Amino acid sequence: MSSPDRLVYMANQIGKFFESQGHEKAVPGIADHIKKFWDPRMKRAIFAHLDAGGAGLAPNVHEALASLKQTTSLPEAH
């Protein structure tokens, strides 16, 4: 599994990709990308990092993850 630092880096890279689309499109775009392409372990880890304050996350990424967390149910970890 990826470390929180690696996941923060990856999430921020996704945020940079969507940045040029403006806030209104970037936040849902980031959330949708993570929803579609990150496995449950990665999502669980980044949500735990978010719950611990989300250090290092870009503002749009932080907002996208917060909204995604509210609408995502993940299977229990094994």
GROMACS .gro file of C-alpha atoms in nm:
model
   78
    1MET     CA    1   0.000   0.000   0.000
    2SER     CA    2   0.114   0.354  -0.069
    3SER     CA    3   0.235   0.581   0.207
    4PRO     CA    4   0.029   0.894   0.283
    5ASP     CA    5   0.303   1.112   0.130
    6ARG     CA    6   0.286   0.921  -0.197
    7LEU     CA    7  -0.094   0.938  -0.204
    8VAL     CA    8  -0.087   1.311  -0.132
    9TYR     CA    9   0.159   1.356  -0.419
   10MET     CA   10  -0.060   1.150  -0.654
   11ALA     CA   11  -0.378   1.333  -0.553
   12ASN     CA   12  -0.211   1.671  -0.598
   13GLN     CA   13  -0.090   1.566  -0.945
   14ILE     CA   14  -0.451   1.487  -1.037
   15GLY     CA   15  -0.544   1.828  -0.896
   16LYS     CA   16  -0.283   1.998  -1.116
   17PHE     CA   17  -0.427   1.827  -1.422
   18PHE     CA   18  -0.776   1.964  -1.351
   19GLU     CA   19  -0.657   2.306  -1.228
   20SER     CA   20  -0.690   2.475  -1.569
   21GLN     CA   21  -1.062   2.390  -1.579
   22GLY     CA   22  -1.141   2.624  -1.290
   23HIS     CA   23  -1.267   2.544  -0.942
   24GLU     CA   24  -1.624   2.454  -1.044
   25LYS     CA   25  -1.507   2.176  -1.278
   26ALA     CA   26  -1.181   2.082  -1.107
   27VAL     CA   27  -1.325   1.968  -0.774
   28PRO     CA   28  -1.579   1.721  -0.920
   29GLY     CA   29  -1.323   1.612  -1.182
   30ILE     CA   30  -1.068   1.525  -0.914
   31ALA     CA   31  -1.328   1.341  -0.708
   32ASP     CA   32  -1.451   1.146  -1.011
   33HIS     CA   33  -1.100   1.046  -1.116
   34ILE     CA   34  -1.014   0.916  -0.767
   35LYS     CA   35  -1.351   0.739  -0.742
   36LYS     CA   36  -1.295   0.560  -1.074
   37PHE     CA   37  -0.926   0.479  -1.066
   38TRP     CA   38  -0.809   0.441  -0.705
   39ASP     CA   39  -0.857   0.107  -0.535
   40PRO     CA   40  -1.039   0.086  -0.199
   41ARG     CA   41  -0.713   0.059  -0.001
   42MET     CA   42  -0.583   0.381  -0.153
   43LYS     CA   43  -0.911   0.561  -0.089
   44ARG     CA   44  -0.924   0.433   0.268
   45ALA     CA   45  -0.568   0.559   0.328
   46ILE     CA   46  -0.622   0.905   0.175
   47PHE     CA   47  -0.952   0.944   0.366
   48ALA     CA   48  -0.767   0.858   0.690
   49HIS     CA   49  -0.506   1.121   0.599
   50LEU     CA   50  -0.788   1.369   0.533
   51ASP     CA   51  -0.940   1.289   0.874
   52ALA     CA   52  -0.600   1.357   1.033
   53GLY     CA   53  -0.597   1.708   0.885
   54GLY     CA   54  -0.501   1.644   0.524
   55ALA     CA   55  -0.151   1.794   0.549
   56GLY     CA   56  -0.001   1.871   0.210
   57LEU     CA   57  -0.321   1.843   0.007
   58ALA     CA   58  -0.391   2.127  -0.236
   59PRO     CA   59  -0.717   2.313  -0.152
   60ASN     CA   60  -0.911   2.180  -0.453
   61VAL     CA   61  -0.791   1.827  -0.379
   62HIS     CA   62  -0.885   1.858  -0.011
   63GLU     CA   63  -1.234   1.974  -0.110
   64ALA     CA   64  -1.272   1.698  -0.369
   65LEU     CA   65  -1.167   1.428  -0.122
   66ALA     CA   66  -1.401   1.563   0.146
   67SER     CA   67  -1.696   1.552  -0.092
   68LEU     CA   68  -1.599   1.207  -0.222
   69LYS     CA   69  -1.563   1.071   0.131
   70GLN     CA   70  -1.923   1.174   0.210
   71THR     CA   71  -2.059   0.975  -0.084
   72THR     CA   72  -1.831   0.672  -0.080
   73SER     CA   73  -1.881   0.350   0.109
   74LEU     CA   74  -1.579   0.124   0.107
   75PRO     CA   75  -1.569  -0.248   0.181
   76GLU     CA   76  -1.414  -0.341   0.514
   77ALA     CA   77  -1.038  -0.386   0.516
   78HIS     CA   78  -0.920  -0.746   0.544
   0.00000   0.00000   0.00000
